[in-house]
Amino acid sequence: MDEIMKEEGEECVPKSKETTVYEVPFLVKVKNKFALTVHRYRGLLCAFAAAWCFAGMTMTVSALTDEVGSMQLVFVRAFATLCLSTLVLIHQGQSIKPESLKEVKFHIINAVVSSISIFCQFYAYQNMRTADASAIIYGYVAFTGLFGRIFLKEAFGFFEAFVILFTFGGTVFIARPPFIFGLPDEDEVTDSGEHSTVVDVVLPPLVALCGSIFGALMVVTLRAMQNHNFTSMKTVFYFSLYSVVIVSVPLTILQEWTIPQCVIPKLWTVIMGCMAFAGYSLVNLAVSVEDAVYVSLVTMNEVYIVFFLDILLFGTEPRWLSVFGTFLIVGSSAVTSIRKILQTRKKGKQQDRKDKMAAIEESNYTTPDSAKKEPLPHLNGRKHSNLV
C-alpha cells in the first residue's frame, strides 16, 4: 500500500519543464552588429562614398585633357545630371513647376555661379597637378564665412579672417609665383610636353582660386534657398537645366563642339557625368540624416584620395611646397568645420539648460502651496513631538 501511495505521489508531483536555450550563431551576431553600425553611421558613410565619386570624377577630367575640353565636359556633366534628376523626379512624383518667381531667380543665380565654379575647377584639373587643384578648390570653406557675412548677415570675426589668410597662403605655396619663388625650372614641362612658362605656372592656380570663390558663392546661395524650403532634387534639376543652356552658348560661339573619335573617351565622359550625379545624390542623402558640418568634414577626404590616386595612376611626384600648401588649406577648412561643430554642441547644451530651468519654474508655479512639503521643526537639536 505504501508503495502504491509513493508511486501515486510521484505521479502527482509535476515534473519541471526543461527550457531550451537557442544560441545565436557567431556569424549572425557579427552580421547584426555590422548592420546596426552601418545604419547608425549611414550619413557619414554616404559622405565618404560621395568623396570617392567626386575624386573619380576629378581623375577622369584630368585623364581626358587631350580628348575633351573643359567647357564641353561641364556641358556633359550638366546634361547627364539633367537626365538622371528627371528620372528621379518622375519616380518620386514631384512637380518641376516653380512655385514663385523668387524660386526661378534663385535657380538662375545658382546655375550661373555653379557653372562658373565647375568650369574653373575643370580647367584647373586639366592644366595643373590634380591634387594641388583639388586642395585649392576645397578652400571654399574659408570664403563661405565672408560671403555669408555679406549676403546672409552671418557672424564673421578674426578667426574667419585668419582662415582666409591661411587659405591664400596655401594657394601661394602651391602656385609658386615667380616674384616670390623665382622663374620655373627649364626642365619642368607641362602636360602637353612644352616647357612651362610664367603663365602656365600662375594662371591655373588663379583659376582654381576663382573656382573656390564661386564655389563659396554657390554654398551661400544654397543656404539662402534652404530658408525657402526648396526641395534638393528640384534644385539639382534646375541647376543642370540652366547650366546646359548657359554652357551651350559659348560652346556654339567658339565652335568647340567636339566628339572623341575613340569609344573609350566617350565612355569615360559619360561615366564622369554619372559619378557627378552620384556624388550629389549621396551628399543630399548624407545631409538628410547627418549634420551638414560633419558631412563637409568627411567630404574633404577627396583631397587625400585625389593626392594618392594622382601618384598611383599618373606617377606624379609630390612637391614639399605643394604638400605644405595643401596642409594649410585643408587644415584651415577642417578647423573651421570642427569649430562649427563645437559651437553647435555648446548652443545645444545651453538650450537644454534653458529648457530644464523653464520646466522647473513651470512646475513650481503650478504646484499648490498645500502640496509642498514643509520641513520638520527642530528645537535645539531635539525632535519636535506632539505628545506634550
mmCIF file of C-alpha atoms in Angstrom:
data_model
loop_
_atom_site.group_PDB
_atom_site.id
_atom_site.type_symbol
_atom_site.label_atom_id
_atom_site.label_comp_id
_atom_site.label_asym_id
_atom_site.label_seq_id
_atom_site.Cartn_x
_atom_site.Cartn_y
_atom_site.Cartn_z
ATOM 1 C CA MET A 1 0.000 0.000 0.000
ATOM 2 C CA ASP A 2 2.822 2.336 0.878
ATOM 3 C CA GLU A 3 4.496 1.590 -2.437
ATOM 4 C CA ILE A 4 1.275 2.375 -4.289
ATOM 5 C CA MET A 5 0.876 5.713 -2.451
ATOM 6 C CA LYS A 6 4.514 6.513 -3.154
ATOM 7 C CA GLU A 7 4.041 5.859 -6.838
ATOM 8 C CA GLU A 8 0.840 7.942 -6.869
ATOM 9 C CA GLY A 9 2.667 10.722 -5.015
ATOM 10 C CA GLU A 10 5.432 10.683 -7.558
ATOM 11 C CA GLU A 11 2.873 10.946 -10.309
ATOM 12 C CA CYS A 12 1.134 13.862 -8.600
ATOM 13 C CA VAL A 13 4.328 15.918 -8.349
ATOM 14 C CA PRO A 14 4.576 17.972 -11.519
ATOM 15 C CA LYS A 15 7.798 17.493 -13.375
ATOM 16 C CA SER A 16 9.836 20.635 -14.076
ATOM 17 C CA LYS A 17 9.802 21.608 -17.706
ATOM 18 C CA GLU A 18 13.215 21.981 -19.216
ATOM 19 C CA THR A 19 13.652 25.306 -21.066
ATOM 20 C CA THR A 20 15.605 25.034 -24.262
ATOM 21 C CA VAL A 21 18.003 27.943 -24.893
ATOM 22 C CA TYR A 22 18.860 28.644 -28.515
ATOM 23 C CA GLU A 23 22.298 30.138 -29.033
ATOM 24 C CA VAL A 24 22.638 32.711 -31.799
ATOM 25 C CA PRO A 25 25.400 31.730 -34.226
ATOM 26 C CA PHE A 26 28.536 33.860 -34.187
ATOM 27 C CA LEU A 27 28.181 34.910 -37.825
ATOM 28 C CA VAL A 28 24.613 36.109 -37.197
ATOM 29 C CA LYS A 29 25.795 38.217 -34.251
ATOM 30 C CA VAL A 30 28.535 39.790 -36.349
ATOM 31 C CA LYS A 31 26.094 40.435 -39.201
ATOM 32 C CA ASN A 32 23.543 42.130 -36.918
ATOM 33 C CA LYS A 33 26.190 44.244 -35.234
ATOM 34 C CA PHE A 34 27.602 45.301 -38.607
ATOM 35 C CA ALA A 35 24.120 46.216 -39.869
ATOM 36 C CA LEU A 36 23.425 48.349 -36.777
ATOM 37 C CA THR A 37 26.766 50.121 -37.140
ATOM 38 C CA VAL A 38 26.142 50.873 -40.814
ATOM 39 C CA HIS A 39 22.651 52.183 -40.048
ATOM 40 C CA ARG A 40 23.946 54.383 -37.237
ATOM 41 C CA TYR A 41 26.707 55.963 -39.351
ATOM 42 C CA ARG A 42 24.948 55.829 -42.722
ATOM 43 C CA GLY A 43 25.199 59.596 -43.173
ATOM 44 C CA LEU A 44 28.974 59.671 -42.767
ATOM 45 C CA LEU A 45 29.359 56.595 -44.964
ATOM 46 C CA CYS A 46 27.347 58.284 -47.726
ATOM 47 C CA ALA A 47 29.557 61.368 -47.412
ATOM 48 C CA PHE A 48 32.695 59.227 -47.686
ATOM 49 C CA ALA A 49 31.258 57.465 -50.748
ATOM 50 C CA ALA A 50 30.485 60.891 -52.245
ATOM 51 C CA ALA A 51 34.130 61.880 -51.713
ATOM 52 C CA TRP A 52 35.190 58.834 -53.737
ATOM 53 C CA CYS A 53 32.707 59.717 -56.505
ATOM 54 C CA PHE A 54 33.985 63.276 -56.727
ATOM 55 C CA ALA A 55 37.589 62.033 -56.657
ATOM 56 C CA GLY A 56 36.847 59.631 -59.509
ATOM 57 C CA MET A 57 35.236 62.452 -61.468
ATOM 58 C CA THR A 58 38.293 64.639 -60.873
ATOM 59 C CA MET A 59 40.705 61.971 -62.101
ATOM 60 C CA THR A 60 38.516 61.316 -65.158
ATOM 61 C CA VAL A 61 38.533 65.015 -66.085
ATOM 62 C CA SER A 62 42.301 65.101 -65.744
ATOM 63 C CA ALA A 63 42.685 61.954 -67.872
ATOM 64 C CA LEU A 64 40.531 63.460 -70.673
ATOM 65 C CA THR A 65 42.754 66.519 -71.072
ATOM 66 C CA ASP A 66 43.825 65.765 -74.664
ATOM 67 C CA GLU A 67 40.432 64.363 -75.691
ATOM 68 C CA VAL A 68 37.676 66.717 -74.471
ATOM 69 C CA GLY A 69 37.831 70.383 -73.470
ATOM 70 C CA SER A 70 36.905 71.575 -70.012
ATOM 71 C CA MET A 71 33.862 73.568 -71.154
ATOM 72 C CA GLN A 72 32.444 70.612 -73.059
ATOM 73 C CA LEU A 73 32.969 68.414 -70.004
ATOM 74 C CA VAL A 74 30.921 70.902 -67.989
ATOM 75 C CA PHE A 75 28.136 70.536 -70.572
ATOM 76 C CA VAL A 76 28.292 66.725 -70.445
ATOM 77 C CA ARG A 77 28.196 66.757 -66.663
ATOM 78 C CA ALA A 78 25.173 69.087 -66.622
ATOM 79 C CA PHE A 79 23.362 67.089 -69.319
ATOM 80 C CA ALA A 80 23.920 63.764 -67.530
ATOM 81 C CA THR A 81 22.745 65.287 -64.253
ATOM 82 C CA LEU A 82 19.654 66.686 -66.029
ATOM 83 C CA CYS A 83 18.670 63.288 -67.434
ATOM 84 C CA LEU A 84 19.190 61.405 -64.170
ATOM 85 C CA SER A 85 17.484 64.014 -61.998
ATOM 86 C CA THR A 86 14.484 63.993 -64.353
ATOM 87 C CA LEU A 87 14.148 60.233 -63.892
ATOM 88 C CA VAL A 88 14.324 60.614 -60.114
ATOM 89 C CA LEU A 89 11.667 63.353 -60.104
ATOM 90 C CA ILE A 90 9.363 61.221 -62.250
ATOM 91 C CA HIS A 91 9.887 58.245 -59.941
ATOM 92 C CA GLN A 92 9.141 60.347 -56.842
ATOM 93 C CA GLY A 93 6.151 62.017 -58.487
ATOM 94 C CA GLN A 94 7.371 65.546 -57.777
ATOM 95 C CA SER A 95 6.283 68.517 -59.840
ATOM 96 C CA ILE A 96 9.001 70.510 -61.600
ATOM 97 C CA LYS A 97 6.844 73.625 -61.870
ATOM 98 C CA PRO A 98 8.385 76.516 -59.875
ATOM 99 C CA GLU A 99 6.166 77.844 -57.109
ATOM 100 C CA SER A 100 7.095 81.511 -57.445
ATOM 101 C CA LEU A 101 9.226 83.972 -59.391
ATOM 102 C CA LYS A 102 11.647 84.160 -56.482
ATOM 103 C CA GLU A 103 12.374 80.448 -56.852
ATOM 104 C CA VAL A 104 13.185 80.954 -60.553
ATOM 105 C CA LYS A 105 15.608 83.764 -59.667
ATOM 106 C CA PHE A 106 17.360 81.609 -57.079
ATOM 107 C CA HIS A 107 17.708 78.728 -59.555
ATOM 108 C CA ILE A 108 19.183 81.013 -62.234
ATOM 109 C CA ILE A 109 21.687 82.542 -59.792
ATOM 110 C CA ASN A 110 22.661 79.083 -58.558
ATOM 111 C CA ALA A 111 23.133 77.809 -62.115
ATOM 112 C CA VAL A 112 25.312 80.769 -63.169
ATOM 113 C CA VAL A 113 27.529 80.641 -60.088
ATOM 114 C CA SER A 114 27.827 76.838 -60.188
ATOM 115 C CA SER A 115 28.649 76.733 -63.912
ATOM 116 C CA ILE A 116 31.472 79.253 -63.481
ATOM 117 C CA SER A 117 32.802 77.367 -60.476
ATOM 118 C CA ILE A 118 32.734 73.978 -62.243
ATOM 119 C CA PHE A 119 34.375 75.385 -65.383
ATOM 120 C CA CYS A 120 37.206 76.877 -63.297
ATOM 121 C CA GLN A 121 37.630 73.554 -61.499
ATOM 122 C CA PHE A 122 37.789 71.530 -64.715
ATOM 123 C CA TYR A 123 40.227 73.991 -66.289
ATOM 124 C CA ALA A 124 42.475 73.702 -63.239
ATOM 125 C CA TYR A 125 42.275 69.896 -63.263
ATOM 126 C CA GLN A 126 43.425 69.792 -66.879
ATOM 127 C CA ASN A 127 46.210 72.377 -66.619
ATOM 128 C CA MET A 128 47.921 71.720 -63.288
ATOM 129 C CA ARG A 129 48.537 68.932 -60.821
ATOM 130 C CA THR A 130 45.215 67.391 -59.901
ATOM 131 C CA ALA A 131 45.898 67.144 -56.172
ATOM 132 C CA ASP A 132 47.038 70.783 -55.978
ATOM 133 C CA ALA A 133 43.935 71.988 -57.841
ATOM 134 C CA SER A 134 41.664 69.917 -55.591
ATOM 135 C CA ALA A 135 43.289 71.389 -52.470
ATOM 136 C CA ILE A 136 42.846 74.981 -53.678
ATOM 137 C CA ILE A 137 39.215 74.369 -54.640
ATOM 138 C CA TYR A 138 38.398 72.993 -51.173
ATOM 139 C CA GLY A 139 39.372 76.340 -49.726
ATOM 140 C CA TYR A 140 35.805 77.441 -50.425
ATOM 141 C CA VAL A 141 35.012 76.729 -46.775
ATOM 142 C CA ALA A 142 37.069 79.772 -45.763
ATOM 143 C CA PHE A 143 35.372 82.101 -48.251
ATOM 144 C CA THR A 144 31.911 80.842 -47.275
ATOM 145 C CA GLY A 145 32.138 82.736 -43.981
ATOM 146 C CA LEU A 146 32.976 86.005 -45.756
ATOM 147 C CA PHE A 147 30.126 85.762 -48.265
ATOM 148 C CA GLY A 148 27.785 84.547 -45.535
ATOM 149 C CA ARG A 149 28.510 87.767 -43.665
ATOM 150 C CA ILE A 150 27.930 89.904 -46.779
ATOM 151 C CA PHE A 151 24.735 88.289 -48.081
ATOM 152 C CA LEU A 152 23.203 86.432 -45.112
ATOM 153 C CA LYS A 153 24.426 88.687 -42.257
ATOM 154 C CA GLU A 154 26.158 85.795 -40.509
ATOM 155 C CA ALA A 155 28.857 86.224 -37.877
ATOM 156 C CA PHE A 156 32.368 86.968 -39.146
ATOM 157 C CA GLY A 157 35.285 87.612 -36.805
ATOM 158 C CA PHE A 158 39.045 87.453 -36.519
ATOM 159 C CA PHE A 159 39.051 83.661 -36.707
ATOM 160 C CA GLU A 160 37.368 83.634 -40.122
ATOM 161 C CA ALA A 161 39.773 86.348 -41.325
ATOM 162 C CA PHE A 162 42.809 84.286 -40.250
ATOM 163 C CA VAL A 163 41.356 81.235 -42.017
ATOM 164 C CA ILE A 164 41.108 83.217 -45.271
ATOM 165 C CA LEU A 165 44.715 84.381 -44.862
ATOM 166 C CA PHE A 166 45.865 80.779 -44.354
ATOM 167 C CA THR A 167 43.941 79.757 -47.467
ATOM 168 C CA PHE A 168 45.641 82.453 -49.520
ATOM 169 C CA GLY A 169 48.992 81.394 -48.066
ATOM 170 C CA GLY A 170 48.409 77.786 -49.075
ATOM 171 C CA THR A 171 47.459 78.909 -52.588
ATOM 172 C CA VAL A 172 50.709 80.892 -52.832
ATOM 173 C CA PHE A 173 52.769 77.853 -51.821
ATOM 174 C CA ILE A 174 51.014 75.716 -54.419
ATOM 175 C CA ALA A 175 51.122 78.317 -57.216
ATOM 176 C CA ARG A 176 54.734 79.369 -56.505
ATOM 177 C CA PRO A 177 54.510 82.795 -58.192
ATOM 178 C CA PRO A 178 57.758 83.872 -59.907
ATOM 179 C CA PHE A 179 58.072 87.156 -57.987
ATOM 180 C CA ILE A 180 58.427 85.128 -54.762
ATOM 181 C CA PHE A 181 59.951 81.773 -55.759
ATOM 182 C CA GLY A 182 61.679 82.776 -58.987
ATOM 183 C CA LEU A 183 61.091 81.602 -62.539
ATOM 184 C CA PRO A 184 60.142 77.954 -63.190
ATOM 185 C CA ASP A 185 62.824 75.434 -63.979
ATOM 186 C CA GLU A 186 63.720 74.877 -67.608
ATOM 187 C CA ASP A 187 63.390 71.132 -67.205
ATOM 188 C CA GLU A 188 59.821 71.450 -65.996
ATOM 189 C CA VAL A 189 57.317 70.707 -68.758
ATOM 190 C CA THR A 190 53.553 70.945 -68.992
ATOM 191 C CA ASP A 191 51.126 68.145 -69.779
ATOM 192 C CA SER A 192 51.386 68.912 -73.495
ATOM 193 C CA GLY A 193 55.156 68.389 -73.448
ATOM 194 C CA GLU A 194 56.133 72.055 -73.812
ATOM 195 C CA HIS A 195 58.361 73.935 -71.408
ATOM 196 C CA SER A 196 56.409 75.683 -68.694
ATOM 197 C CA THR A 197 56.211 79.472 -68.645
ATOM 198 C CA VAL A 198 55.116 82.002 -66.075
ATOM 199 C CA VAL A 199 51.545 81.884 -67.397
ATOM 200 C CA ASP A 200 51.482 78.088 -67.236
ATOM 201 C CA VAL A 201 52.576 78.211 -63.610
ATOM 202 C CA VAL A 202 50.441 81.081 -62.279
ATOM 203 C CA LEU A 203 47.226 81.031 -64.350
ATOM 204 C CA PRO A 204 45.833 77.559 -63.416
ATOM 205 C CA PRO A 205 46.138 78.138 -59.627
ATOM 206 C CA LEU A 206 44.451 81.527 -60.008
ATOM 207 C CA VAL A 207 41.622 79.916 -61.984
ATOM 208 C CA ALA A 208 41.320 77.251 -59.273
ATOM 209 C CA LEU A 209 41.136 80.014 -56.661
ATOM 210 C CA CYS A 210 38.332 81.649 -58.667
ATOM 211 C CA GLY A 211 36.577 78.274 -58.718
ATOM 212 C CA SER A 212 36.896 78.144 -54.939
ATOM 213 C CA ILE A 213 35.436 81.649 -54.566
ATOM 214 C CA PHE A 214 32.483 80.888 -56.840
ATOM 215 C CA GLY A 215 32.043 77.584 -55.004
ATOM 216 C CA ALA A 216 31.630 79.560 -51.781
ATOM 217 C CA LEU A 217 29.032 81.742 -53.517
ATOM 218 C CA MET A 218 27.246 78.563 -54.581
ATOM 219 C CA VAL A 219 27.145 77.320 -50.976
ATOM 220 C CA VAL A 220 25.772 80.653 -49.760
ATOM 221 C CA THR A 221 23.112 80.550 -52.493
ATOM 222 C CA LEU A 222 22.085 77.036 -51.417
ATOM 223 C CA ARG A 223 21.842 78.204 -47.808
ATOM 224 C CA ALA A 224 19.531 81.018 -48.851
ATOM 225 C CA MET A 225 17.443 78.547 -50.850
ATOM 226 C CA GLN A 226 17.133 76.248 -47.834
ATOM 227 C CA ASN A 227 15.489 79.087 -45.921
ATOM 228 C CA HIS A 228 12.683 78.984 -48.515
ATOM 229 C CA ASN A 229 12.263 75.168 -48.246
ATOM 230 C CA PHE A 230 13.149 74.321 -51.848
ATOM 231 C CA THR A 231 13.478 70.583 -52.482
ATOM 232 C CA SER A 232 17.010 69.369 -53.139
ATOM 233 C CA MET A 233 16.261 67.248 -56.218
ATOM 234 C CA LYS A 234 14.318 70.072 -57.860
ATOM 235 C CA THR A 235 17.314 72.319 -57.177
ATOM 236 C CA VAL A 236 19.615 69.826 -58.908
ATOM 237 C CA PHE A 237 17.190 69.617 -61.852
ATOM 238 C CA TYR A 238 17.030 73.362 -62.437
ATOM 239 C CA PHE A 239 20.762 73.766 -61.844
ATOM 240 C CA SER A 240 21.522 71.224 -64.562
ATOM 241 C CA LEU A 241 18.833 72.606 -66.896
ATOM 242 C CA TYR A 242 20.049 76.188 -66.770
ATOM 243 C CA SER A 243 23.684 75.047 -66.862
ATOM 244 C CA VAL A 244 23.070 73.192 -70.133
ATOM 245 C CA VAL A 245 21.671 76.390 -71.658
ATOM 246 C CA ILE A 246 24.381 78.646 -70.223
ATOM 247 C CA VAL A 247 27.328 76.467 -71.275
ATOM 248 C CA SER A 248 25.972 75.675 -74.744
ATOM 249 C CA VAL A 249 26.048 79.377 -75.752
ATOM 250 C CA PRO A 250 29.857 79.913 -75.558
ATOM 251 C CA LEU A 251 30.455 76.435 -76.976
ATOM 252 C CA THR A 252 28.414 77.335 -80.031
ATOM 253 C CA ILE A 253 30.021 80.768 -80.433
ATOM 254 C CA LEU A 254 33.568 79.420 -80.107
ATOM 255 C CA GLN A 255 32.707 76.314 -82.169
ATOM 256 C CA GLU A 256 34.300 73.952 -79.671
ATOM 257 C CA TRP A 257 31.791 71.126 -80.085
ATOM 258 C CA THR A 258 33.939 68.022 -80.455
ATOM 259 C CA ILE A 259 33.227 64.315 -80.167
ATOM 260 C CA PRO A 260 36.035 61.927 -79.216
ATOM 261 C CA GLN A 261 36.860 59.513 -82.013
ATOM 262 C CA CYS A 262 37.608 56.541 -79.773
ATOM 263 C CA VAL A 263 34.961 54.693 -77.818
ATOM 264 C CA ILE A 264 36.839 54.680 -74.510
ATOM 265 C CA PRO A 265 36.941 58.502 -74.116
ATOM 266 C CA LYS A 266 33.232 58.646 -74.932
ATOM 267 C CA LEU A 267 32.533 56.034 -72.269
ATOM 268 C CA TRP A 268 34.641 57.822 -69.646
ATOM 269 C CA THR A 269 32.892 61.099 -70.440
ATOM 270 C CA VAL A 270 29.505 59.533 -69.693
ATOM 271 C CA ILE A 271 30.890 57.869 -66.554
ATOM 272 C CA MET A 272 32.182 61.246 -65.401
ATOM 273 C CA GLY A 273 28.670 62.720 -65.573
ATOM 274 C CA CYS A 274 27.177 59.728 -63.746
ATOM 275 C CA MET A 275 29.769 59.990 -60.963
ATOM 276 C CA ALA A 276 28.957 63.691 -60.547
ATOM 277 C CA PHE A 277 25.249 62.911 -60.149
ATOM 278 C CA ALA A 278 26.015 60.033 -57.762
ATOM 279 C CA GLY A 279 28.142 62.362 -55.645
ATOM 280 C CA TYR A 280 25.376 64.980 -55.483
ATOM 281 C CA SER A 281 22.774 62.354 -54.557
ATOM 282 C CA LEU A 282 24.957 60.861 -51.823
ATOM 283 C CA VAL A 283 25.656 64.292 -50.349
ATOM 284 C CA ASN A 284 21.924 65.097 -50.271
ATOM 285 C CA LEU A 285 21.228 61.738 -48.610
ATOM 286 C CA ALA A 286 24.001 62.316 -46.079
ATOM 287 C CA VAL A 287 22.747 65.810 -45.191
ATOM 288 C CA SER A 288 19.221 64.464 -44.682
ATOM 289 C CA VAL A 289 20.351 62.107 -41.884
ATOM 290 C CA GLU A 290 23.504 63.833 -40.564
ATOM 291 C CA ASP A 291 24.652 67.320 -39.652
ATOM 292 C CA ALA A 292 25.922 69.288 -42.660
ATOM 293 C CA VAL A 293 29.141 70.234 -40.852
ATOM 294 C CA TYR A 294 30.074 66.587 -40.329
ATOM 295 C CA VAL A 295 29.269 65.859 -43.975
ATOM 296 C CA SER A 296 31.504 68.662 -45.231
ATOM 297 C CA LEU A 297 34.294 67.482 -42.936
ATOM 298 C CA VAL A 298 34.106 63.941 -44.317
ATOM 299 C CA THR A 299 33.904 65.033 -47.962
ATOM 300 C CA MET A 300 37.251 66.803 -47.511
ATOM 301 C CA ASN A 301 38.813 63.367 -47.782
ATOM 302 C CA GLU A 302 38.505 63.873 -51.535
ATOM 303 C CA VAL A 303 41.734 65.895 -51.403
ATOM 304 C CA TYR A 304 43.696 62.999 -49.904
ATOM 305 C CA ILE A 305 42.062 60.468 -52.232
ATOM 306 C CA VAL A 306 42.971 62.557 -55.275
ATOM 307 C CA PHE A 307 46.500 63.031 -53.909
ATOM 308 C CA PHE A 308 47.139 59.285 -53.672
ATOM 309 C CA LEU A 309 45.354 58.488 -56.950
ATOM 310 C CA ASP A 310 47.435 61.140 -58.693
ATOM 311 C CA ILE A 311 50.598 59.400 -57.504
ATOM 312 C CA LEU A 312 49.376 55.881 -58.274
ATOM 313 C CA LEU A 313 47.758 56.474 -61.674
ATOM 314 C CA PHE A 314 49.741 59.357 -63.155
ATOM 315 C CA GLY A 315 53.063 58.846 -61.351
ATOM 316 C CA THR A 316 53.151 62.446 -60.108
ATOM 317 C CA GLU A 317 55.977 63.248 -57.723
ATOM 318 C CA PRO A 318 54.788 65.348 -54.768
ATOM 319 C CA ARG A 319 56.455 68.687 -54.049
ATOM 320 C CA TRP A 320 57.087 69.754 -50.495
ATOM 321 C CA LEU A 321 55.778 73.272 -51.080
ATOM 322 C CA SER A 322 52.585 71.891 -52.601
ATOM 323 C CA VAL A 323 52.167 69.467 -49.708
ATOM 324 C CA PHE A 324 52.648 72.297 -47.211
ATOM 325 C CA GLY A 325 50.162 74.497 -49.087
ATOM 326 C CA THR A 326 47.646 71.645 -49.182
ATOM 327 C CA PHE A 327 48.074 71.186 -45.439
ATOM 328 C CA LEU A 328 47.389 74.888 -44.835
ATOM 329 C CA ILE A 329 44.230 74.956 -46.974
ATOM 330 C CA VAL A 330 42.712 71.655 -45.877
ATOM 331 C CA GLY A 331 43.747 72.230 -42.275
ATOM 332 C CA SER A 332 42.080 75.651 -42.229
ATOM 333 C CA SER A 333 38.875 74.215 -43.667
ATOM 334 C CA ALA A 334 38.937 71.310 -41.210
ATOM 335 C CA VAL A 335 39.498 73.622 -38.225
ATOM 336 C CA THR A 336 36.596 75.791 -39.401
ATOM 337 C CA SER A 337 34.292 72.768 -39.576
ATOM 338 C CA ILE A 338 35.411 71.479 -36.156
ATOM 339 C CA ARG A 339 34.828 74.920 -34.667
ATOM 340 C CA LYS A 340 31.294 74.935 -36.055
ATOM 341 C CA ILE A 341 30.707 71.502 -34.509
ATOM 342 C CA LEU A 342 31.852 72.716 -31.084
ATOM 343 C CA GLN A 343 29.728 75.857 -31.339
ATOM 344 C CA THR A 344 26.678 73.795 -32.273
ATOM 345 C CA ARG A 345 27.199 71.475 -29.308
ATOM 346 C CA LYS A 346 27.640 74.420 -26.958
ATOM 347 C CA LYS A 347 24.427 76.045 -28.200
ATOM 348 C CA GLY A 348 22.617 72.724 -27.819
ATOM 349 C CA LYS A 349 23.751 72.358 -24.184
ATOM 350 C CA GLN A 350 22.732 75.921 -23.392
ATOM 351 C CA GLN A 351 19.321 75.350 -24.944
ATOM 352 C CA ASP A 352 18.875 72.142 -22.910
ATOM 353 C CA ARG A 353 19.700 74.034 -19.712
ATOM 354 C CA LYS A 354 17.182 76.756 -20.558
ATOM 355 C CA ASP A 355 14.509 74.148 -21.254
ATOM 356 C CA LYS A 356 15.180 72.403 -17.927
ATOM 357 C CA MET A 357 15.063 75.671 -15.987
ATOM 358 C CA ALA A 358 11.814 76.632 -17.736
ATOM 359 C CA ALA A 359 10.310 73.227 -16.892
ATOM 360 C CA ILE A 360 11.337 73.575 -13.213
ATOM 361 C CA GLU A 361 9.890 77.079 -12.966
ATOM 362 C CA GLU A 362 6.657 75.943 -14.593
ATOM 363 C CA SER A 363 6.330 73.002 -12.186
ATOM 364 C CA ASN A 364 6.915 75.264 -9.161
ATOM 365 C CA TYR A 365 4.353 77.727 -10.430
ATOM 366 C CA THR A 366 1.646 75.110 -10.981
ATOM 367 C CA THR A 367 2.213 73.186 -7.683
ATOM 368 C CA PRO A 368 -0.266 74.313 -4.940
ATOM 369 C CA ASP A 369 1.087 75.514 -1.616
ATOM 370 C CA SER A 370 -0.704 72.757 0.317
ATOM 371 C CA ALA A 371 1.118 70.086 -1.667
ATOM 372 C CA LYS A 372 4.549 71.459 -0.863
ATOM 373 C CA LYS A 373 6.362 69.613 1.914
ATOM 374 C CA GLU A 374 7.335 71.683 4.910
ATOM 375 C CA PRO A 375 10.486 70.832 6.808
ATOM 376 C CA LEU A 376 10.093 69.257 10.236
ATOM 377 C CA PRO A 377 10.678 71.747 13.034
ATOM 378 C CA HIS A 378 13.610 71.125 15.375
ATOM 379 C CA LEU A 379 14.128 72.510 18.791
ATOM 380 C CA ASN A 380 17.745 72.757 19.916
ATOM 381 C CA GLY A 381 18.639 69.595 18.117
ATOM 382 C CA ARG A 382 15.731 67.637 19.695
ATOM 383 C CA LYS A 383 12.926 66.301 17.514
ATOM 384 C CA HIS A 384 9.612 68.075 17.905
ATOM 385 C CA SER A 385 6.891 65.907 19.436
ATOM 386 C CA ASN A 386 3.176 66.460 19.610
ATOM 387 C CA LEU A 387 2.986 64.466 22.847
ATOM 388 C CA VAL A 388 3.080 67.339 25.329
#
